[in-house]
XYZ file of N, CA, C and O in Angstrom:
600
model
N 80.949 -124.489 -97.814
C 80.970 -123.810 -96.826
C 81.821 -122.813 -96.759
O 83.381 -122.905 -96.835
N 82.220 -121.352 -96.337
C 83.001 -120.393 -96.298
C 83.549 -120.544 -94.710
O 82.955 -120.842 -94.145
N 85.058 -120.121 -95.208
C 85.569 -120.029 -93.860
C 85.422 -118.860 -92.886
O 85.162 -117.568 -93.527
N 85.391 -118.616 -91.942
C 84.902 -117.630 -91.254
C 85.942 -116.661 -91.167
O 87.231 -117.083 -91.137
N 85.689 -115.057 -91.472
C 86.913 -114.028 -91.871
C 86.796 -113.403 -90.172
O 85.655 -113.228 -89.655
N 87.948 -112.854 -89.839
C 88.009 -112.009 -88.687
C 87.875 -110.797 -89.434
O 88.296 -110.366 -89.972
N 87.290 -110.266 -88.118
C 87.003 -108.580 -88.444
C 87.771 -108.038 -87.477
O 88.301 -108.286 -86.809
N 88.668 -106.748 -88.344
C 89.537 -105.884 -87.561
C 88.938 -105.284 -86.592
O 88.105 -104.861 -86.388
N 89.957 -105.458 -85.520
C 89.871 -104.656 -84.120
C 90.139 -103.069 -84.493
O 91.305 -102.770 -84.799
N 88.933 -102.550 -84.325
C 89.905 -101.074 -84.271
C 89.416 -100.066 -83.271
O 88.470 -100.519 -82.243
N 90.666 -99.796 -83.035
C 90.931 -99.520 -81.418
C 91.078 -97.824 -81.906
O 91.968 -97.385 -82.822
N 90.641 -96.765 -80.983
C 90.698 -95.398 -81.121
C 91.977 -95.277 -80.730
O 92.523 -95.417 -79.558
N 92.705 -94.220 -81.919
C 94.220 -93.974 -81.557
C 94.086 -92.444 -80.495
O 93.061 -91.995 -80.313
N 95.145 -92.506 -79.394
C 95.264 -91.842 -78.732
C 94.964 -89.986 -79.175
O 95.678 -90.079 -80.032
N 94.615 -89.025 -78.473
C 94.518 -87.954 -78.919
C 95.688 -87.108 -78.255
O 95.802 -86.506 -77.408
N 96.441 -86.735 -79.260
C 97.882 -85.934 -78.549
C 97.777 -85.169 -78.152
O 98.204 -84.481 -77.075
N 96.706 -83.999 -78.337
C 96.758 -83.053 -77.744
C 96.014 -82.939 -76.672
O 95.999 -81.929 -75.565
N 95.328 -84.498 -76.112
C 95.035 -84.616 -74.652
C 95.764 -84.921 -73.667
O 95.630 -85.398 -72.762
N 96.913 -85.571 -73.903
C 97.655 -85.839 -73.300
C 98.636 -85.006 -72.399
O 99.256 -83.961 -72.944
N 99.185 -85.828 -71.292
C 100.032 -84.789 -70.561
C 100.747 -86.062 -69.859
O 100.960 -87.085 -69.569
N 102.104 -85.033 -69.663
C 103.256 -86.026 -68.950
C 102.790 -86.457 -67.719
O 101.850 -86.114 -66.729
N 102.894 -87.881 -67.106
C 102.766 -88.587 -66.087
C 101.088 -89.245 -66.184
O 100.827 -89.717 -65.725
N 100.538 -89.500 -67.192
C 99.068 -89.842 -67.363
C 99.322 -91.014 -67.353
O 100.364 -91.735 -68.451
N 98.699 -92.090 -67.027
C 98.843 -93.619 -67.456
C 98.197 -93.959 -68.373
O 96.756 -93.646 -68.555
N 98.721 -94.611 -69.334
C 98.610 -95.513 -70.240
C 97.376 -96.690 -70.618
O 96.726 -97.590 -71.038
N 98.219 -97.433 -69.299
C 97.254 -98.066 -68.812
C 98.017 -99.716 -67.895
O 99.454 -98.902 -67.605
N 97.513 -100.848 -67.663
C 98.045 -101.557 -66.681
C 97.512 -103.160 -66.982
O 96.855 -102.865 -67.517
N 98.192 -103.714 -66.702
C 97.837 -105.514 -66.762
C 98.793 -105.990 -65.916
O 99.697 -106.324 -65.751
N 98.546 -107.339 -65.843
C 98.854 -108.571 -65.796
C 99.544 -109.418 -66.214
O 98.042 -109.901 -67.104
N 100.086 -110.148 -66.196
C 100.555 -111.234 -67.674
C 100.822 -112.576 -67.060
O 101.918 -112.387 -66.098
N 100.065 -113.518 -67.151
C 100.249 -114.685 -66.561
C 100.808 -115.599 -67.273
O 100.951 -115.904 -68.631
N 102.262 -116.430 -66.696
C 103.263 -117.662 -67.545
C 103.567 -118.280 -66.766
O 103.841 -118.504 -65.549
N 102.855 -119.397 -67.422
C 102.855 -120.915 -67.036
C 104.205 -121.372 -68.006
O 104.428 -121.058 -69.143
N 104.367 -122.830 -67.499
C 105.540 -123.269 -68.059
C 104.899 -123.454 -69.956
O 105.833 -124.051 -70.812
N 103.251 -123.761 -70.056
C 103.066 -124.177 -71.400
C 103.271 -122.971 -72.574
O 103.656 -122.977 -73.394
N 103.127 -121.827 -71.744
C 103.602 -120.600 -72.372
C 105.127 -120.056 -73.052
O 105.409 -120.362 -74.021
N 105.994 -120.698 -72.121
C 107.439 -120.711 -72.203
C 107.376 -121.863 -73.253
O 108.721 -121.440 -74.136
N 107.272 -122.930 -73.551
C 107.185 -124.215 -74.436
C 106.534 -123.321 -75.771
O 107.282 -123.477 -76.694
N 105.247 -122.787 -75.919
C 105.045 -122.017 -77.054
C 105.956 -121.349 -77.120
O 105.974 -120.735 -78.740
N 106.126 -120.363 -76.560
C 107.248 -119.242 -77.169
C 108.814 -119.549 -77.421
O 108.837 -119.187 -78.468
N 108.852 -120.675 -77.108
C 110.313 -120.977 -77.449
C 109.917 -121.647 -78.938
O 111.360 -121.801 -79.920
N 109.016 -122.388 -79.188
C 109.261 -122.832 -80.753
C 108.946 -121.736 -81.116
O 109.203 -121.922 -82.457
N 108.311 -120.924 -81.188
C 108.004 -119.704 -82.320
C 109.186 -118.686 -82.424
O 109.647 -118.248 -83.357
N 109.906 -118.908 -81.158
C 111.367 -117.663 -81.273
C 112.863 -118.674 -81.494
O 113.471 -118.112 -82.180
N 112.626 -120.166 -81.504
C 113.831 -121.191 -81.421
C 114.703 -120.554 -80.575
O 115.782 -121.418 -80.400
N 113.998 -120.124 -79.261
C 115.046 -120.108 -78.302
C 115.034 -121.244 -77.512
O 113.813 -121.038 -76.336
N 115.278 -122.478 -77.557
C 115.341 -123.506 -76.252
C 116.363 -123.912 -75.693
O 116.509 -124.880 -75.063
N 116.860 -122.443 -75.203
C 117.925 -122.617 -73.851
C 116.740 -123.551 -72.813
O 116.459 -123.284 -72.413
N 117.872 -124.409 -72.246
C 117.265 -125.280 -71.055
C 117.204 -124.557 -69.693
O 116.114 -124.527 -69.213
N 117.568 -123.248 -69.661
C 116.926 -122.501 -68.234
C 115.203 -122.256 -68.706
O 115.114 -121.773 -67.512
N 115.059 -122.232 -69.512
C 113.754 -122.166 -69.997
C 112.591 -122.924 -70.123
O 111.646 -122.994 -70.038
N 113.095 -124.367 -69.915
C 112.555 -125.740 -69.591
C 112.669 -126.407 -68.488
O 112.273 -127.421 -68.338
N 114.444 -126.673 -67.819
C 114.787 -127.755 -67.460
C 115.277 -127.012 -65.710
O 116.184 -126.378 -66.049
N 114.329 -127.483 -64.995
C 115.064 -127.028 -63.508
C 116.111 -127.218 -63.292
O 116.969 -126.259 -62.649
N 116.614 -128.789 -63.420
C 118.037 -128.989 -62.899
C 119.118 -128.177 -63.400
O 119.903 -127.951 -63.068
N 118.732 -128.158 -65.431
C 119.960 -127.482 -65.788
C 119.908 -125.676 -65.161
O 120.971 -125.462 -64.802
N 118.788 -125.304 -65.172
C 118.610 -123.813 -64.385
C 119.789 -123.909 -62.968
O 120.077 -122.550 -62.978
N 118.962 -124.756 -62.182
C 119.586 -124.447 -60.565
C 121.233 -124.396 -61.247
O 121.700 -124.110 -60.228
N 121.269 -125.577 -62.136
C 123.221 -125.921 -62.265
C 123.671 -124.708 -62.363
O 125.134 -124.198 -62.724
N 123.238 -123.979 -63.176
C 123.868 -122.120 -63.023
C 123.333 -121.137 -62.523
O 123.279 -120.163 -63.244
N 123.057 -121.740 -61.370
C 122.778 -120.791 -59.993
C 121.484 -119.888 -60.230
O 121.495 -118.730 -59.685
N 120.164 -120.459 -61.112
C 119.224 -119.616 -61.286
C 118.731 -120.597 -60.515
O 118.371 -121.624 -60.025
N 117.082 -119.802 -59.968
C 116.350 -120.251 -58.577
C 115.440 -121.489 -59.182
O 114.877 -122.061 -58.909
N 115.095 -121.861 -60.590
C 114.817 -122.738 -60.969
C 114.244 -121.943 -62.882
O 115.137 -121.138 -63.629
N 113.508 -122.908 -63.875
C 112.800 -122.145 -64.697
C 112.757 -120.923 -64.893
O 111.523 -120.734 -64.021
N 113.291 -119.771 -65.582
C 112.595 -118.537 -66.187
C 111.977 -118.259 -66.881
O 112.498 -119.007 -68.134
N 111.422 -117.466 -67.142
C 110.815 -116.852 -68.327
C 112.198 -116.264 -69.283
O 113.021 -115.601 -69.084
N 111.760 -116.571 -70.703
C 112.838 -115.984 -71.384
C 112.294 -114.171 -71.589
O 111.615 -113.880 -71.175
N 113.726 -113.573 -71.553
C 113.736 -112.252 -71.212
C 112.979 -111.427 -72.272
O 112.162 -110.528 -72.274
N 113.653 -111.608 -73.501
C 112.318 -111.201 -74.930
C 110.886 -111.618 -74.731
O 110.245 -110.558 -75.655
N 110.766 -113.286 -74.284
C 109.078 -113.189 -74.083
C 108.444 -111.613 -73.201
O 107.542 -111.182 -73.251
N 109.240 -111.350 -71.730
C 108.821 -110.301 -70.943
C 109.047 -108.976 -71.401
O 107.874 -108.159 -71.659
N 109.639 -108.991 -72.618
C 109.736 -107.636 -72.831
C 108.925 -107.383 -73.816
O 108.013 -106.303 -74.224
N 108.417 -108.323 -75.079
C 107.683 -108.397 -75.865
C 105.968 -108.299 -75.229
O 105.009 -107.668 -75.608
N 105.558 -108.980 -74.332
C 104.464 -109.228 -73.485
C 104.496 -107.532 -72.710
O 103.371 -107.071 -72.933
N 105.428 -107.026 -72.078
C 104.849 -105.993 -71.873
C 104.794 -104.561 -72.559
O 104.148 -103.379 -72.386
N 105.321 -104.459 -74.171
C 105.156 -103.726 -74.635
C 103.753 -103.641 -75.664
O 103.350 -102.814 -75.977
N 102.875 -105.171 -75.750
C 101.976 -105.432 -75.745
C 100.809 -104.265 -75.046
O 99.957 -103.889 -75.766
N 101.069 -103.901 -74.080
C 100.657 -102.817 -72.888
C 100.734 -101.755 -74.009
O 99.458 -100.972 -74.102
N 101.759 -100.969 -74.544
C 101.822 -99.938 -75.214
C 101.145 -99.516 -76.972
O 100.260 -98.928 -77.436
N 101.281 -100.834 -77.512
C 100.876 -101.324 -78.934
C 98.917 -101.067 -78.667
O 98.455 -100.999 -79.072
N 98.640 -101.592 -77.762
C 97.238 -101.524 -77.592
C 97.106 -99.977 -77.346
O 95.628 -99.918 -77.724
N 97.689 -99.604 -76.130
C 96.981 -97.895 -75.745
C 97.191 -97.194 -77.139
O 96.072 -96.715 -77.497
N 98.475 -97.445 -77.968
C 98.451 -96.872 -79.041
C 97.154 -97.139 -80.489
O 96.954 -96.205 -81.263
N 96.452 -98.215 -80.047
C 95.781 -98.796 -81.156
C 96.683 -99.012 -82.975
O 95.535 -99.326 -83.467
N 97.486 -99.553 -82.689
C 98.375 -99.955 -83.816
C 100.144 -100.769 -83.196
O 100.673 -98.988 -83.086
N 99.860 -101.759 -83.928
C 101.311 -102.077 -83.141
C 102.714 -101.625 -83.946
O 103.713 -100.846 -83.546
N 102.198 -100.849 -85.159
C 102.964 -100.471 -85.877
C 103.655 -98.900 -85.567
O 104.847 -98.075 -85.889
N 102.583 -98.146 -84.607
C 103.039 -97.126 -84.344
C 104.332 -97.319 -83.154
O 104.940 -95.937 -82.950
N 104.736 -98.111 -82.485
C 105.670 -97.827 -81.692
C 106.874 -97.832 -82.491
O 107.474 -99.075 -83.482
N 107.479 -96.645 -82.474
C 108.652 -97.269 -83.298
C 109.882 -96.932 -82.717
O 111.174 -96.909 -83.435
N 110.457 -97.156 -82.131
C 111.015 -97.537 -80.753
C 110.989 -98.014 -79.420
O 109.823 -97.856 -78.716
N 111.944 -99.363 -79.151
C 111.370 -99.674 -77.674
C 112.760 -100.337 -77.253
O 113.648 -101.178 -77.942
N 112.981 -99.628 -75.610
C 114.596 -100.508 -75.264
C 114.225 -100.613 -73.867
O 113.410 -99.816 -73.314
N 115.363 -101.621 -73.397
C 115.343 -101.857 -71.854
C 116.267 -102.390 -71.549
O 117.227 -102.635 -72.513
N 116.402 -102.718 -70.089
C 117.069 -103.351 -69.721
C 116.987 -104.591 -68.459
O 115.961 -103.984 -68.283
N 117.491 -105.771 -69.171
C 116.974 -106.980 -67.867
C 117.651 -106.738 -66.647
O 118.842 -106.822 -66.915
N 116.767 -106.852 -65.545
C 117.357 -106.350 -64.104
C 117.399 -107.401 -63.735
O 118.254 -108.101 -62.569
N 116.178 -108.605 -63.599
C 115.896 -109.767 -62.799
C 115.368 -110.858 -63.659
O 114.249 -110.859 -64.347
N 115.681 -112.422 -63.305
C 114.868 -113.026 -63.990
C 113.327 -113.085 -63.179
O 113.190 -112.942 -62.389
N 112.616 -113.725 -63.828
C 110.945 -114.422 -63.590
C 111.398 -115.912 -63.680
O 110.563 -116.623 -64.645
N 111.264 -116.300 -62.560
C 111.166 -117.738 -62.073
C 109.445 -118.081 -62.305
O 108.901 -117.259 -62.073
N 109.384 -119.330 -63.401
C 108.041 -119.773 -63.840
C 107.898 -120.984 -62.801
O 108.643 -122.243 -63.333
N 107.109 -121.573 -61.914
C 107.267 -122.759 -61.318
C 106.179 -123.563 -62.013
O 105.568 -123.489 -63.052
N 106.839 -124.843 -61.444
C 106.105 -126.052 -62.104
C 104.923 -127.073 -61.243
O 106.279 -127.697 -60.499
N 104.153 -127.390 -61.017
C 102.863 -126.348 -61.529
C 102.765 -125.025 -61.012
O 103.079 -124.275 -60.523
N 101.809 -124.569 -61.675
C 101.593 -123.045 -61.720
C 102.162 -122.001 -62.531
O 102.331 -122.010 -63.546
N 101.863 -120.350 -62.215
C 102.279 -119.466 -63.037
C 102.878 -118.365 -61.894
O 102.856 -117.965 -61.068
N 103.836 -117.639 -63.229
C 104.467 -116.417 -62.140
C 103.064 -115.255 -62.957
O 102.800 -115.070 -64.042
N 102.848 -114.421 -62.275
C 102.591 -113.081 -62.799
C 103.371 -111.674 -62.872
O 104.072 -111.510 -61.699
N 103.289 -111.408 -64.189
C 104.136 -110.069 -64.232
C 103.211 -109.135 -64.291
O 102.058 -109.204 -65.225
N 103.408 -107.846 -63.665
C 102.846 -106.703 -63.590
C 103.384 -105.709 -64.533
O 104.733 -105.138 -64.504
N 102.581 -104.892 -65.351
C 102.715 -103.928 -66.513
C 102.076 -102.498 -65.947
O 100.496 -102.916 -65.679
N 102.448 -101.495 -65.819
C 102.443 -100.154 -65.926
C 103.127 -99.275 -66.599
O 104.148 -99.462 -67.076
N 102.052 -98.643 -67.576
C 102.761 -97.564 -68.163
C 102.132 -96.008 -68.354
O 100.824 -96.109 -68.446
N 103.411 -95.021 -68.049
C 102.739 -93.719 -68.188
C 103.481 -92.762 -68.968
O 104.990 -93.455 -69.462
N 103.017 -91.647 -69.484
C 103.439 -91.173 -70.311
C 104.978 -90.412 -69.490
O 104.396 -89.832 -68.409
N 105.989 -90.318 -70.082
C 106.943 -89.951 -69.715
C 107.653 -88.497 -70.663
O 108.052 -87.877 -70.137
N 107.159 -88.532 -71.581
C 107.957 -87.297 -72.593
C 107.059 -87.083 -74.143
O 106.501 -88.419 -74.140
N 106.275 -85.766 -74.453
C 105.818 -85.791 -75.123
C 106.313 -84.839 -76.360
O 107.400 -83.629 -75.695
N 106.368 -84.872 -77.425
C 107.478 -84.112 -78.940
C 105.988 -84.052 -79.508
O 106.059 -84.537 -80.502
N 105.192 -82.752 -79.218
C 103.784 -82.513 -80.355
C 104.306 -82.051 -81.280
O 103.693 -82.511 -82.397
N 105.492 -81.431 -81.857
C 106.052 -81.530 -83.281
C 106.043 -82.306 -83.967
O 105.632 -82.564 -85.055
N 106.723 -83.664 -83.238
C 107.247 -85.139 -84.069
C 106.266 -85.593 -83.996
O 105.972 -86.784 -84.747
N 105.124 -85.599 -83.264
C 103.781 -86.012 -82.955
C 104.271 -87.569 -82.242
O 104.086 -88.715 -82.849
N 105.351 -87.414 -81.366
C 105.598 -88.399 -80.804
C 105.316 -88.462 -79.541
O 105.698 -87.542 -78.891
N 105.221 -89.504 -78.505
C 105.273 -89.629 -76.946
C 106.174 -91.105 -76.555
O 106.365 -91.971 -77.256
N 106.739 -90.511 -75.411
C 107.303 -91.560 -74.281
C 106.992 -92.076 -73.654
O 106.250 -91.674 -72.927
N 106.368 -93.827 -73.928
C 105.806 -94.223 -72.619
C 106.965 -95.008 -72.125
O 107.344 -95.445 -72.760
N 106.695 -94.848 -70.043
C 107.669 -95.397 -69.652
C 106.679 -96.306 -68.861
O 105.853 -95.934 -68.384
N 107.809 -97.868 -68.978
C 106.958 -98.803 -68.526
C 107.569 -99.025 -67.191
O 108.218 -99.321 -66.472
N 106.461 -99.632 -66.217
C 106.775 -100.322 -65.234
C 106.905 -101.958 -65.012
O 105.884 -102.099 -65.301
N 107.570 -102.619 -65.158
C 107.707 -104.219 -65.546
C 108.528 -104.753 -63.878
O 109.116 -105.079 -63.598
N 107.451 -105.465 -63.228
C 107.437 -106.220 -62.214
C 107.227 -107.458 -61.938
O 106.303 -107.781 -62.794
N 107.729 -108.488 -61.109
C 107.605 -109.731 -60.888
C 107.662 -109.498 -58.880
O 108.577 -109.197 -58.755
N 106.336 -110.071 -58.242
C 106.573 -109.782 -56.779
C 107.210 -108.420 -56.423
O 107.738 -108.348 -55.243
N 106.697 -107.519 -57.001
C 106.768 -106.498 -56.277
C 108.615 -105.557 -56.624
O 108.547 -104.891 -56.254
N 109.124 -107.015 -57.324
C 110.924 -106.055 -57.872
C 110.557 -106.278 -59.315
O 110.006 -106.785 -60.349
N 111.005 -104.826 -59.377
C 111.706 -104.516 -61.158
C 112.302 -105.541 -62.127
O 113.461 -105.818 -61.391
N 111.781 -106.195 -62.835
C 112.124 -106.947 -63.940
C 112.753 -106.585 -64.872
O 113.950 -107.033 -65.539
N 112.416 -105.318 -65.621
C 112.903 -104.707 -66.380
C 113.092 -103.182 -66.289
O 112.467 -102.246 -65.267
N 114.190 -102.629 -66.440
C 114.438 -101.563 -66.175
C 115.067 -100.431 -67.080
O 114.996 -100.577 -68.601
N 114.274 -99.082 -67.038
C 114.119 -97.975 -67.801
C 113.798 -98.413 -69.244
O 114.323 -98.420 -70.742
N 112.848 -98.950 -69.002
C 111.425 -99.623 -70.530
C 111.391 -98.456 -70.965
O 109.996 -97.954 -70.075
N 111.226 -98.395 -72.087
C 110.793 -96.937 -72.829
C 110.024 -96.827 -74.087
O 111.279 -97.857 -75.011
N 108.861 -97.262 -74.321
C 108.869 -97.203 -76.065
C 108.242 -95.965 -76.724
O 107.861 -94.816 -75.855
N 108.586 -95.551 -77.868
C 108.431 -94.256 -78.370
C 107.421 -94.892 -79.478
O 107.448 -95.545 -80.205
N 106.317 -94.036 -79.292
C 105.229 -94.061 -80.396
C 104.890 -92.657 -81.088
O 104.816 -91.836 -80.567
N 104.858 -93.344 -82.459
C 104.220 -91.714 -83.083
C 102.817 -91.909 -83.288
O 101.986 -92.999 -83.589
N 102.246 -90.806 -83.241
C 100.478 -91.040 -83.206
C 100.244 -90.032 -84.225
O 100.719 -88.742 -84.510
């Protein structure tokens, strides 16, 4: 018996000539629960107790367990990767962390992400996508910008 093989996902790349500053590239919501934090900790090696222990997190003046900042950052840029049709097209990504994302137990935190074209360099075939990343209506990432080569 042969093992099943995954078919490659083919996504159309955006047409640079059809883009304009302000165009929305997409929106999504990301549900984060404690199980997802555990999986991320295992993959990243970040086992800081603020990401799994309520008592410890509260002892350092946090509201409780919070999502990893790098998880939030990575989950947000996935919107741009999907829009671009190739994660390798993202050649630069920067942000500032402004607020933690508390993750209840039981339950989940929902992070909202939207992206819009912030700048276009037609000669270099690059676009800057500005991301808005919020939790409960407040920004958790500030100046989140991804540069994409098309």
